Every structure is written in structure tokens, then in C-alpha cells.
Amino acid sequence: MGELNKEVVDLVWERPGSNGVSASLFRRWTQGLVFSETEHTALEQFEGGPCAVIAPVQVWTSHQTRQCITLHKNTKEEQKAALCSTLAEILEQACSTSSYCLVTWAKGPCPHTTTHTPLTGGPETSQTPQDQQPSEKRIVKSLSELREEVVSLYETWKGRCGVLLFLYSVILTKGIVNIRNEIEDTTEPLVDPVYGHGSQSLVNLLVTGHAVSNVWDGDRECSGMKLHGIHNQASVGFLTLMESLRYCKVGAFLKSPKFPIWILGSETHLSVFFAKEMCLVAPESPSEQARRVFQTFDPEDNGFIPDSLLEEVMKALDLVSEPEYYVSLMKSKLDPEGLGIVLLAPFLLEFFPDQDTGIPDSFSVYHYNGLKQSNHNERVEYVQGTALVLGFEDPMVRTDDTPVKRCLQTKWPYIELLWNTERSPSLN
């Protein structure tokens, strides 16, 4: 398994021409998947970096436990069941063949195992990915066998290398070649060797099962290159503060997942936002489908398309009955000044007027941040609040402008948040 170890390590850590990963950076990633002592369904992150694995695991764990988080404290067995079910689900989603691979150490869970405390010193601080290569893998052929093996390795996932061992398991289950075929720039590792942040490809792999580098819907072409995006509605979602700064555009497949749970991305960290109301993620309405299709013809997110593309948009939405006459009529109606463009808002108003989204005016929400230092009183706990979703900006209910709110406004433009704590939760 030595050569295979090197392939995995190179995919995760190695950038051509770099000096490798420093021991201090690697140390930040050597932690287990462990629950907070104060919030029994929330995973704790000791240092910056591994949120790229911990947040996706938490988002799936929240899917398992979100209906009962305020009812009782989970027992150790319930924690074990929730975590192992989550890990099996992520591995199942990533699997590209009929077999699954679970990576562990040949002797024991991990060298220098500590279950609940970060590494703070000692001789092991000089170790790097090359020093701590996994040396055993278990291949299972069925989903039932996978679930049994994941449960049997529970102490391994909790051990000091649990995050990395699970990451390596996902990579080998997906297949190194398959991952390299999906990543846009194969010279970039899944973890930045300078700052230790996980790439978007890594987050997408754990959230959707595909290691694509972008968050838009479908594929796009740029200068003859095909850039891969998300191809199906995700089970859990992703929103990012970077969209509010216009650095990227998250597509509908991640913005509107099957369950009301989203990873929230800041410039340096990942946290989780979720609710219990399934109506927040009801099946795509005709107007939402129209908005998504329109935006595929507007990749720059300008809010308009050239009128020459109107017929293609209408055909994609089955709105064309008589192409020559009807499209011409719609062009003149949607572009009365003859500017040669069609705006999104008038287009939706013309074809999909007065459509009710079905979203309640207010609903309970929860925010999770795995870093102790980012939580009130330095305790990893869910922050509960109430979201108000309006169809317009109402100065009477305007709340503080925070990064969490700006991130959520990329999905709900007029959302307001009333948290039950003295301060708003942190994205960082």
C-alpha cells in the first residue's frame, strides 16, 4: 500500500514546486471526529483547517438529528449511531464502483492517540503527512457491510487521526483517478499546503460526491475549456459570503437542496445553518426553474440576456408554441425601448406572475460553528434564532448587518435574523 499511500498524500497535500506541508499545519488536521461536551450532536473543531471535513460531516449529522436537537441530550450510543450513519452516507454517495474502502492504521487507531484534546506539544509535533501514512485498508462490497465496518471503527474515527483517516477513506472509495478527472486544476491539492484550508473540490466531494471545483449549475465553457459544476440537486446545501462580494455565484442545485441544511462559507472557515421546516426546500416551483434556466444563459449574473437568446430560454422552459410570431411579440413586450436585452424580473413577471413560494414568513433557525473560540463563552453550542423572510425590504424590522445575514441573503434577499443570544453567531 506504500505507493497508494503516496498517491493519496500527494492528492491531499502536495503542490508541485512547494516545500511540502509544515509540521505545524499538519498538526491542525490531526484530530478526531468528536462531539462537544456541551452540545451532544455538534462536532468540535480544535484548530483552523479541518472544517473542510468537519463541517460536511456536521451538515449530514444535522440532517440525522435536527428534529430532536432541543428535546434531549443524546446518549453515547445515539452519538455513535448518528456519526456512523453519517460517515456511511458520505462514503455511499462518493462511491463510484461497487466497493468501499476504509482506511485505518495497521496497529491501533492512530499513533499518539488522544480522543478529546488537540495536540499541544511533544515529539509528535514534528510529524508530516509522509510520516503518518495509513498502512491498512479494508474493502467492503455491500452497503450493509459498509455500515457494520464503519461502526466497528468508531474509536478510529474518534481518535487523533480520525478526520484524516475518514478523508483518505472517501478518496479511495471515490477513486484517485476519478477525483483527478473532476478537479479543475490537478496541480492544486485538496488542502492548501500554506494555509491549511480545504479546497472547494474537497467540500463538494463530501457534500455531493463529486470533486468538481465550481458551485454553479451544470458545465460551462471558457476559452475552449469545459468547467465542471454541480449536475443534480444536492441533499444538503452550500452558501458562501463570497457570493455577496460577487466573487462567485452558487447555483440552484446547492442553494435549494433536498433538506433545509446549508454549509456557510466565509473567507477562511465553514459553519452550518439549518432549520426544521421542510417547506423551505419544497420541490422547485415553475418560477424558480425559470430563474435557474434564465441564469444559465446569463453566466455573468448581469440580470439580463441578449434578446437573441430569448427564444432558447423559452424553448428550454416549453414556453414557445409559435416561434416566429410569439417570440417576436415577447421581444417587443419585454424590451419596449429596443435596447436588445431582456431583464430577468420582467421575464418572470410576464410568464410566472404572483407565484407563492410557500415559505413561511418566520421560522426557527440554528447556527453551528465548531471552533470553541468562535462561540459565546467558548462553548460549542447551537445558536438558535428566528428568521423573517419578507418579499421586500422593511426598515421597521431591519436587523444588524452581519456576515451570517449577508451570506443568507444570497438565497433570501430580504431575510432578517433575530438571535436568542446577545451577539450574532460568527462565520469565522
mmCIF file of C-alpha atoms in Angstrom, residues 28-355:
data_model
loop_
_atom_site.group_PDB
_atom_site.id
_atom_site.type_symbol
_atom_site.label_atom_id
_atom_site.label_comp_id
_atom_site.label_asym_id
_atom_site.label_seq_id
_atom_site.Cartn_x
_atom_site.Cartn_y
_atom_site.Cartn_z
ATOM 1 C CA ARG A 28 -4.027 21.222 12.947
ATOM 2 C CA TRP A 29 -5.557 18.416 10.889
ATOM 3 C CA THR A 30 -4.684 15.597 13.288
ATOM 4 C CA GLN A 31 -7.861 15.459 15.327
ATOM 5 C CA GLY A 32 -10.779 13.102 15.705
ATOM 6 C CA LEU A 33 -14.461 13.419 14.918
ATOM 7 C CA VAL A 34 -15.603 14.148 18.466
ATOM 8 C CA PHE A 35 -18.741 15.717 19.871
ATOM 9 C CA SER A 36 -18.879 18.788 22.060
ATOM 10 C CA GLU A 37 -19.396 18.174 25.755
ATOM 11 C CA THR A 38 -21.959 20.992 25.855
ATOM 12 C CA GLU A 39 -23.868 20.226 22.619
ATOM 13 C CA HIS A 40 -24.167 16.485 22.172
ATOM 14 C CA THR A 41 -24.916 16.471 18.422
ATOM 15 C CA ALA A 42 -22.316 19.117 17.499
ATOM 16 C CA LEU A 43 -18.788 18.175 16.444
ATOM 17 C CA GLU A 44 -15.919 20.147 17.914
ATOM 18 C CA GLN A 45 -13.035 21.564 15.866
ATOM 19 C CA PHE A 46 -9.816 22.247 17.771
ATOM 20 C CA GLU A 47 -7.889 24.426 15.306
ATOM 21 C CA GLY A 48 -8.360 26.104 11.927
ATOM 22 C CA GLY A 49 -8.210 23.960 8.797
ATOM 23 C CA PRO A 50 -10.158 20.698 9.130
ATOM 24 C CA CYS A 51 -13.553 22.453 8.908
ATOM 25 C CA ALA A 52 -13.480 21.329 5.246
ATOM 26 C CA VAL A 53 -14.130 17.806 6.554
ATOM 27 C CA ILE A 54 -15.805 18.526 9.894
ATOM 28 C CA ALA A 55 -18.463 20.926 8.519
ATOM 29 C CA PRO A 56 -19.660 18.489 5.793
ATOM 30 C CA VAL A 57 -19.800 15.694 8.380
ATOM 31 C CA GLN A 58 -21.697 18.023 10.727
ATOM 32 C CA VAL A 59 -24.135 19.025 7.999
ATOM 33 C CA TRP A 60 -25.013 15.357 7.393
ATOM 34 C CA THR A 61 -25.156 14.716 11.146
ATOM 35 C CA SER A 62 -27.545 17.677 11.481
ATOM 36 C CA HIS A 63 -29.725 16.016 8.865
ATOM 37 C CA GLN A 64 -29.817 12.915 11.079
ATOM 38 C CA THR A 65 -30.534 14.771 14.350
ATOM 39 C CA ARG A 66 -32.082 18.172 13.546
ATOM 40 C CA GLN A 67 -35.642 17.184 14.543
ATOM 41 C CA CYS A 68 -34.627 16.320 18.113
ATOM 42 C CA ILE A 69 -31.770 18.677 18.958
ATOM 43 C CA THR A 70 -33.810 20.628 21.507
ATOM 44 C CA LEU A 71 -35.636 17.667 23.032
ATOM 45 C CA HIS A 72 -32.957 15.819 24.955
ATOM 46 C CA LYS A 73 -29.260 15.228 25.319
ATOM 47 C CA ASN A 74 -28.108 12.416 23.083
ATOM 48 C CA THR A 75 -26.621 9.385 24.778
ATOM 49 C CA LYS A 76 -23.232 7.984 23.796
ATOM 50 C CA GLU A 77 -24.963 5.265 21.761
ATOM 51 C CA GLU A 78 -27.092 7.849 19.937
ATOM 52 C CA GLN A 79 -23.964 9.869 19.166
ATOM 53 C CA LYS A 80 -22.260 6.760 17.827
ATOM 54 C CA ALA A 81 -25.266 5.832 15.680
ATOM 55 C CA ALA A 82 -25.615 9.360 14.272
ATOM 56 C CA LEU A 83 -21.911 9.750 13.415
ATOM 57 C CA CYS A 84 -21.506 6.282 11.896
ATOM 58 C CA SER A 85 -24.677 6.663 9.846
ATOM 59 C CA THR A 86 -23.372 9.997 8.578
ATOM 60 C CA LEU A 87 -19.953 8.616 7.596
ATOM 61 C CA ALA A 88 -21.540 5.668 5.796
ATOM 62 C CA GLU A 89 -23.871 8.016 3.911
ATOM 63 C CA ILE A 90 -20.984 10.194 2.713
ATOM 64 C CA LEU A 91 -18.999 7.139 1.616
ATOM 65 C CA GLU A 92 -22.037 5.696 -0.178
ATOM 66 C CA GLN A 93 -22.552 8.960 -2.058
ATOM 67 C CA ALA A 94 -18.874 9.167 -3.087
ATOM 68 C CA CYS A 95 -18.651 5.539 -4.230
ATOM 69 C CA SER A 96 -18.040 5.238 -7.980
ATOM 70 C CA THR A 97 -17.798 1.428 -8.072
ATOM 71 C CA SER A 98 -19.418 -1.412 -6.164
ATOM 72 C CA SER A 99 -16.863 -1.409 -3.350
ATOM 73 C CA TYR A 100 -15.960 0.856 -0.444
ATOM 74 C CA CYS A 101 -12.554 1.435 1.109
ATOM 75 C CA LEU A 102 -11.989 2.146 4.803
ATOM 76 C CA VAL A 103 -8.512 3.319 5.763
ATOM 77 C CA THR A 104 -7.019 2.707 9.193
ATOM 78 C CA TRP A 105 -3.688 2.086 10.860
ATOM 79 C CA ALA A 106 -2.242 -1.418 10.940
ATOM 80 C CA LYS A 107 -1.879 -1.329 14.737
ATOM 81 C CA GLY A 108 -4.469 0.598 16.677
ATOM 82 C CA PRO A 109 -6.491 3.666 15.717
ATOM 83 C CA CYS A 110 -3.571 6.077 15.263
ATOM 84 C CA PRO A 111 -0.114 6.789 16.655
ATOM 85 C CA HIS A 112 -0.189 9.032 19.745
ATOM 86 C CA THR A 113 -3.977 8.762 20.029
ATOM 87 C CA THR A 114 -5.798 11.396 22.066
ATOM 88 C CA THR A 115 -9.563 11.431 21.840
ATOM 89 C CA HIS A 116 -10.771 14.811 23.042
ATOM 90 C CA THR A 117 -7.821 17.165 23.225
ATOM 91 C CA PRO A 118 -5.832 18.880 20.483
ATOM 92 C CA LEU A 119 -2.163 18.128 20.115
ATOM 93 C CA THR A 120 -0.322 20.737 22.147
ATOM 94 C CA GLY A 121 3.240 19.543 22.145
ATOM 95 C CA GLY A 122 5.563 16.586 22.472
ATOM 96 C CA PRO A 123 7.713 14.711 19.985
ATOM 97 C CA GLU A 124 4.883 14.031 17.546
ATOM 98 C CA THR A 125 4.588 17.751 16.621
ATOM 99 C CA SER A 126 7.342 17.255 14.056
ATOM 100 C CA GLN A 127 5.289 14.769 12.033
ATOM 101 C CA THR A 128 4.094 15.468 8.478
ATOM 102 C CA PRO A 129 1.672 13.659 6.126
ATOM 103 C CA GLN A 130 4.542 11.485 4.894
ATOM 104 C CA ASP A 131 5.348 10.401 8.477
ATOM 105 C CA GLN A 132 1.752 9.444 9.272
ATOM 106 C CA GLN A 133 0.701 7.481 6.215
ATOM 107 C CA PRO A 134 -2.105 4.954 6.790
ATOM 108 C CA SER A 135 -0.975 1.390 6.273
ATOM 109 C CA GLU A 136 -4.135 -0.700 6.164
ATOM 110 C CA LYS A 137 -7.320 -0.598 4.146
ATOM 111 C CA ARG A 138 -10.485 -2.628 4.383
ATOM 112 C CA ILE A 139 -12.505 -3.273 1.226
ATOM 113 C CA VAL A 140 -16.221 -3.996 1.616
ATOM 114 C CA LYS A 141 -18.620 -4.868 -1.183
ATOM 115 C CA SER A 142 -22.079 -4.098 0.168
ATOM 116 C CA LEU A 143 -23.811 -1.218 1.901
ATOM 117 C CA SER A 144 -24.808 -3.363 4.883
ATOM 118 C CA GLU A 145 -21.197 -4.493 5.303
ATOM 119 C CA LEU A 146 -20.030 -0.889 4.983
ATOM 120 C CA ARG A 147 -22.301 0.209 7.809
ATOM 121 C CA GLU A 148 -21.072 -2.603 10.037
ATOM 122 C CA GLU A 149 -17.412 -1.790 9.361
ATOM 123 C CA VAL A 150 -17.932 1.947 9.950
ATOM 124 C CA VAL A 151 -19.493 1.166 13.333
ATOM 125 C CA SER A 152 -16.647 -1.226 14.202
ATOM 126 C CA LEU A 153 -14.166 1.601 13.521
ATOM 127 C CA TYR A 154 -15.946 4.136 15.721
ATOM 128 C CA GLU A 155 -12.961 4.535 18.055
ATOM 129 C CA THR A 156 -10.746 5.107 14.999
ATOM 130 C CA TRP A 157 -12.934 7.982 13.803
ATOM 131 C CA LYS A 158 -12.816 9.497 17.304
ATOM 132 C CA GLY A 159 -9.038 9.021 17.558
ATOM 133 C CA ARG A 160 -6.481 11.701 16.876
ATOM 134 C CA CYS A 161 -6.258 10.963 13.143
ATOM 135 C CA GLY A 162 -9.979 10.334 12.633
ATOM 136 C CA VAL A 163 -10.535 13.309 10.329
ATOM 137 C CA LEU A 164 -7.668 12.315 8.028
ATOM 138 C CA LEU A 165 -8.493 8.606 8.025
ATOM 139 C CA PHE A 166 -12.068 9.342 7.028
ATOM 140 C CA LEU A 167 -10.881 11.759 4.324
ATOM 141 C CA TYR A 168 -8.496 9.141 2.936
ATOM 142 C CA SER A 169 -11.342 6.584 3.029
ATOM 143 C CA VAL A 170 -13.582 8.858 0.943
ATOM 144 C CA ILE A 171 -10.770 9.473 -1.556
ATOM 145 C CA LEU A 172 -10.028 5.775 -2.068
ATOM 146 C CA THR A 173 -13.727 4.927 -2.218
ATOM 147 C CA LYS A 174 -14.246 7.565 -4.906
ATOM 148 C CA GLY A 175 -11.014 6.653 -6.694
ATOM 149 C CA ILE A 176 -7.953 8.858 -7.160
ATOM 150 C CA VAL A 177 -8.269 8.846 -10.953
ATOM 151 C CA ASN A 178 -11.954 9.815 -10.747
ATOM 152 C CA ILE A 179 -11.155 12.713 -8.444
ATOM 153 C CA ARG A 180 -8.343 13.980 -10.662
ATOM 154 C CA ASN A 181 -10.713 13.853 -13.653
ATOM 155 C CA GLU A 182 -13.211 16.079 -11.819
ATOM 156 C CA ILE A 183 -10.801 18.621 -10.303
ATOM 157 C CA GLU A 184 -10.264 21.668 -12.489
ATOM 158 C CA ASP A 185 -6.582 22.206 -11.659
ATOM 159 C CA THR A 186 -4.874 18.912 -10.846
ATOM 160 C CA THR A 187 -1.737 20.705 -9.648
ATOM 161 C CA GLU A 188 -3.689 22.124 -6.700
ATOM 162 C CA PRO A 189 -4.003 19.763 -3.701
ATOM 163 C CA LEU A 190 -7.261 19.267 -1.811
ATOM 164 C CA VAL A 191 -5.717 21.048 1.193
ATOM 165 C CA ASP A 192 -3.754 24.256 0.730
ATOM 166 C CA PRO A 193 -0.191 23.439 1.895
ATOM 167 C CA VAL A 194 0.438 27.045 3.007
ATOM 168 C CA TYR A 195 -2.731 27.999 4.892
ATOM 169 C CA GLY A 196 -4.300 24.595 5.532
ATOM 170 C CA HIS A 197 -7.746 25.410 4.131
ATOM 171 C CA GLY A 198 -9.690 22.742 2.273
ATOM 172 C CA SER A 199 -10.469 23.442 -1.379
ATOM 173 C CA GLN A 200 -13.934 23.804 -2.885
ATOM 174 C CA SER A 201 -13.307 20.485 -4.625
ATOM 175 C CA LEU A 202 -12.892 18.812 -1.229
ATOM 176 C CA VAL A 203 -16.072 20.384 0.138
ATOM 177 C CA ASN A 204 -18.028 19.423 -2.995
ATOM 178 C CA LEU A 205 -16.701 15.858 -2.792
ATOM 179 C CA LEU A 206 -18.012 15.430 0.747
ATOM 180 C CA VAL A 207 -21.295 17.263 0.120
ATOM 181 C CA THR A 208 -22.230 15.929 -3.336
ATOM 182 C CA GLY A 209 -19.885 13.006 -4.014
ATOM 183 C CA HIS A 210 -18.219 14.876 -6.885
ATOM 184 C CA ALA A 211 -14.888 16.724 -6.553
ATOM 185 C CA VAL A 212 -15.744 19.466 -9.047
ATOM 186 C CA SER A 213 -14.154 22.847 -8.409
ATOM 187 C CA ASN A 214 -17.175 25.088 -9.015
ATOM 188 C CA VAL A 215 -20.537 25.740 -7.368
ATOM 189 C CA TRP A 216 -22.676 26.756 -10.344
ATOM 190 C CA ASP A 217 -25.251 24.522 -12.031
ATOM 191 C CA GLY A 218 -24.010 22.316 -14.872
ATOM 192 C CA ASP A 219 -20.898 22.773 -17.009
ATOM 193 C CA ARG A 220 -19.654 25.944 -18.666
ATOM 194 C CA GLU A 221 -17.159 26.619 -21.407
ATOM 195 C CA CYS A 222 -14.446 29.231 -21.088
ATOM 196 C CA SER A 223 -11.853 29.748 -23.842
ATOM 197 C CA GLY A 224 -12.466 26.237 -25.110
ATOM 198 C CA MET A 225 -12.178 24.650 -21.653
ATOM 199 C CA LYS A 226 -15.083 22.828 -20.053
ATOM 200 C CA LEU A 227 -15.515 23.869 -16.422
ATOM 201 C CA HIS A 228 -17.493 21.391 -14.340
ATOM 202 C CA GLY A 229 -20.222 22.410 -11.903
ATOM 203 C CA ILE A 230 -22.994 20.701 -9.939
ATOM 204 C CA HIS A 231 -25.301 18.498 -12.028
ATOM 205 C CA ASN A 232 -28.071 17.477 -9.617
ATOM 206 C CA GLN A 233 -29.962 18.839 -6.646
ATOM 207 C CA ALA A 234 -27.780 18.209 -3.593
ATOM 208 C CA SER A 235 -29.182 16.615 -0.447
ATOM 209 C CA VAL A 236 -27.578 19.340 1.693
ATOM 210 C CA GLY A 237 -26.670 22.811 0.516
ATOM 211 C CA PHE A 238 -23.903 25.367 0.353
ATOM 212 C CA LEU A 239 -23.972 29.174 0.566
ATOM 213 C CA THR A 240 -20.985 31.487 0.682
ATOM 214 C CA LEU A 241 -20.195 35.003 1.775
ATOM 215 C CA MET A 242 -18.022 35.250 -1.344
ATOM 216 C CA GLU A 243 -21.179 35.442 -3.469
ATOM 217 C CA SER A 244 -22.300 38.577 -1.620
ATOM 218 C CA LEU A 245 -18.907 40.041 -2.603
ATOM 219 C CA ARG A 246 -19.570 38.911 -6.221
ATOM 220 C CA TYR A 247 -16.592 36.564 -6.378
ATOM 221 C CA CYS A 248 -18.775 33.614 -7.390
ATOM 222 C CA LYS A 249 -22.361 32.510 -7.995
ATOM 223 C CA VAL A 250 -23.799 29.466 -6.250
ATOM 224 C CA GLY A 251 -26.281 27.587 -8.406
ATOM 225 C CA ALA A 252 -29.780 26.412 -7.512
ATOM 226 C CA PHE A 253 -28.689 22.791 -7.000
ATOM 227 C CA LEU A 254 -26.673 23.823 -3.912
ATOM 228 C CA LYS A 255 -28.814 26.799 -2.870
ATOM 229 C CA SER A 256 -32.009 24.762 -2.854
ATOM 230 C CA PRO A 257 -31.068 21.299 -1.530
ATOM 231 C CA LYS A 258 -33.395 18.445 -0.616
ATOM 232 C CA PHE A 259 -33.105 19.195 3.111
ATOM 233 C CA PRO A 260 -33.036 22.620 4.872
ATOM 234 C CA ILE A 261 -29.376 22.421 5.877
ATOM 235 C CA TRP A 262 -26.557 24.518 4.417
ATOM 236 C CA ILE A 263 -22.822 24.844 4.873
ATOM 237 C CA LEU A 264 -21.959 28.545 5.147
ATOM 238 C CA GLY A 265 -18.581 29.608 3.795
ATOM 239 C CA SER A 266 -16.616 32.692 4.835
ATOM 240 C CA GLU A 267 -13.195 33.677 3.547
ATOM 241 C CA THR A 268 -11.472 31.263 5.941
ATOM 242 C CA HIS A 269 -13.990 28.975 7.654
ATOM 243 C CA LEU A 270 -17.067 26.778 7.234
ATOM 244 C CA SER A 271 -20.051 26.667 9.592
ATOM 245 C CA VAL A 272 -23.571 25.214 9.315
ATOM 246 C CA PHE A 273 -27.066 26.754 9.182
ATOM 247 C CA PHE A 274 -30.230 24.659 9.378
ATOM 248 C CA ALA A 275 -33.946 24.659 10.094
ATOM 249 C CA LYS A 276 -36.624 22.019 10.674
ATOM 250 C CA GLU A 277 -39.256 23.220 8.177
ATOM 251 C CA MET A 278 -39.153 21.045 5.054
ATOM 252 C CA CYS A 279 -41.266 23.630 3.207
ATOM 253 C CA LEU A 280 -38.077 25.714 2.911
ATOM 254 C CA VAL A 281 -36.833 23.184 0.381
ATOM 255 C CA ALA A 282 -40.066 22.285 -1.393
ATOM 256 C CA PRO A 283 -39.738 20.994 -4.972
ATOM 257 C CA GLU A 284 -38.606 23.631 -7.428
ATOM 258 C CA SER A 285 -41.520 25.835 -8.475
ATOM 259 C CA PRO A 286 -42.018 26.822 -12.137
ATOM 260 C CA SER A 287 -40.782 30.350 -11.415
ATOM 261 C CA GLU A 288 -37.671 29.019 -9.612
ATOM 262 C CA GLN A 289 -36.972 26.720 -12.540
ATOM 263 C CA ALA A 290 -37.388 29.667 -14.904
ATOM 264 C CA ARG A 291 -34.957 31.764 -12.857
ATOM 265 C CA ARG A 292 -32.390 28.939 -12.883
ATOM 266 C CA VAL A 293 -32.712 28.367 -16.643
ATOM 267 C CA PHE A 294 -32.554 32.121 -17.369
ATOM 268 C CA GLN A 295 -29.381 32.402 -15.292
ATOM 269 C CA THR A 296 -27.667 29.608 -17.257
ATOM 270 C CA PHE A 297 -27.869 31.987 -20.239
ATOM 271 C CA ASP A 298 -26.563 34.814 -18.019
ATOM 272 C CA PRO A 299 -23.322 33.341 -16.625
ATOM 273 C CA GLU A 300 -22.024 36.775 -15.559
ATOM 274 C CA ASP A 301 -25.096 37.288 -13.362
ATOM 275 C CA ASN A 302 -25.944 40.596 -15.046
ATOM 276 C CA GLY A 303 -29.685 40.146 -14.549
ATOM 277 C CA PHE A 304 -30.363 40.231 -18.287
ATOM 278 C CA ILE A 305 -29.729 38.327 -21.509
ATOM 279 C CA PRO A 306 -29.381 39.490 -25.131
ATOM 280 C CA ASP A 307 -32.791 39.367 -26.806
ATOM 281 C CA SER A 308 -31.287 36.953 -29.357
ATOM 282 C CA LEU A 309 -31.245 34.292 -26.595
ATOM 283 C CA LEU A 310 -34.888 34.738 -25.602
ATOM 284 C CA GLU A 311 -36.116 32.012 -27.948
ATOM 285 C CA GLU A 312 -33.634 29.495 -26.499
ATOM 286 C CA VAL A 313 -34.722 30.331 -22.942
ATOM 287 C CA MET A 314 -38.385 30.000 -23.876
ATOM 288 C CA LYS A 315 -37.769 26.683 -25.623
ATOM 289 C CA ALA A 316 -35.914 25.345 -22.586
ATOM 290 C CA LEU A 317 -38.989 26.185 -20.487
ATOM 291 C CA ASP A 318 -41.532 24.920 -23.036
ATOM 292 C CA LEU A 319 -42.973 28.403 -23.462
ATOM 293 C CA VAL A 320 -42.827 28.505 -27.266
ATOM 294 C CA SER A 321 -45.799 27.473 -29.350
ATOM 295 C CA GLU A 322 -45.273 29.575 -32.491
ATOM 296 C CA PRO A 323 -41.581 30.529 -32.563
ATOM 297 C CA GLU A 324 -41.560 33.260 -35.203
ATOM 298 C CA TYR A 325 -44.656 35.199 -34.145
ATOM 299 C CA TYR A 326 -44.732 34.563 -30.391
ATOM 300 C CA VAL A 327 -41.026 35.110 -29.705
ATOM 301 C CA SER A 328 -41.100 38.310 -31.742
ATOM 302 C CA LEU A 329 -44.130 39.507 -29.768
ATOM 303 C CA MET A 330 -42.394 38.741 -26.456
ATOM 304 C CA LYS A 331 -39.225 40.543 -27.545
ATOM 305 C CA SER A 332 -41.142 43.725 -28.235
ATOM 306 C CA LYS A 333 -43.099 43.396 -24.982
ATOM 307 C CA LEU A 334 -40.075 42.638 -22.761
ATOM 308 C CA ASP A 335 -37.796 45.141 -24.497
ATOM 309 C CA PRO A 336 -40.119 48.031 -25.403
ATOM 310 C CA GLU A 337 -37.237 50.505 -25.754
ATOM 311 C CA GLY A 338 -35.388 48.285 -28.221
ATOM 312 C CA LEU A 339 -32.196 48.027 -26.147
ATOM 313 C CA GLY A 340 -31.537 44.490 -27.322
ATOM 314 C CA ILE A 341 -31.759 42.957 -23.821
ATOM 315 C CA VAL A 342 -34.342 41.107 -21.747
ATOM 316 C CA LEU A 343 -34.315 41.674 -17.973
ATOM 317 C CA LEU A 344 -34.906 38.780 -15.571
ATOM 318 C CA ALA A 345 -37.577 40.474 -13.420
ATOM 319 C CA PRO A 346 -39.958 41.430 -16.278
ATOM 320 C CA PHE A 347 -39.428 37.977 -17.808
ATOM 321 C CA LEU A 348 -40.538 36.231 -14.591
ATOM 322 C CA LEU A 349 -43.414 38.659 -14.100
ATOM 323 C CA GLU A 350 -44.688 38.045 -17.642
ATOM 324 C CA PHE A 351 -44.672 34.256 -17.551
ATOM 325 C CA PHE A 352 -44.924 33.446 -13.823
ATOM 326 C CA PRO A 353 -46.912 36.219 -12.088
ATOM 327 C CA ASP A 354 -47.964 36.038 -8.443
ATOM 328 C CA GLN A 355 -46.443 32.661 -7.636
#
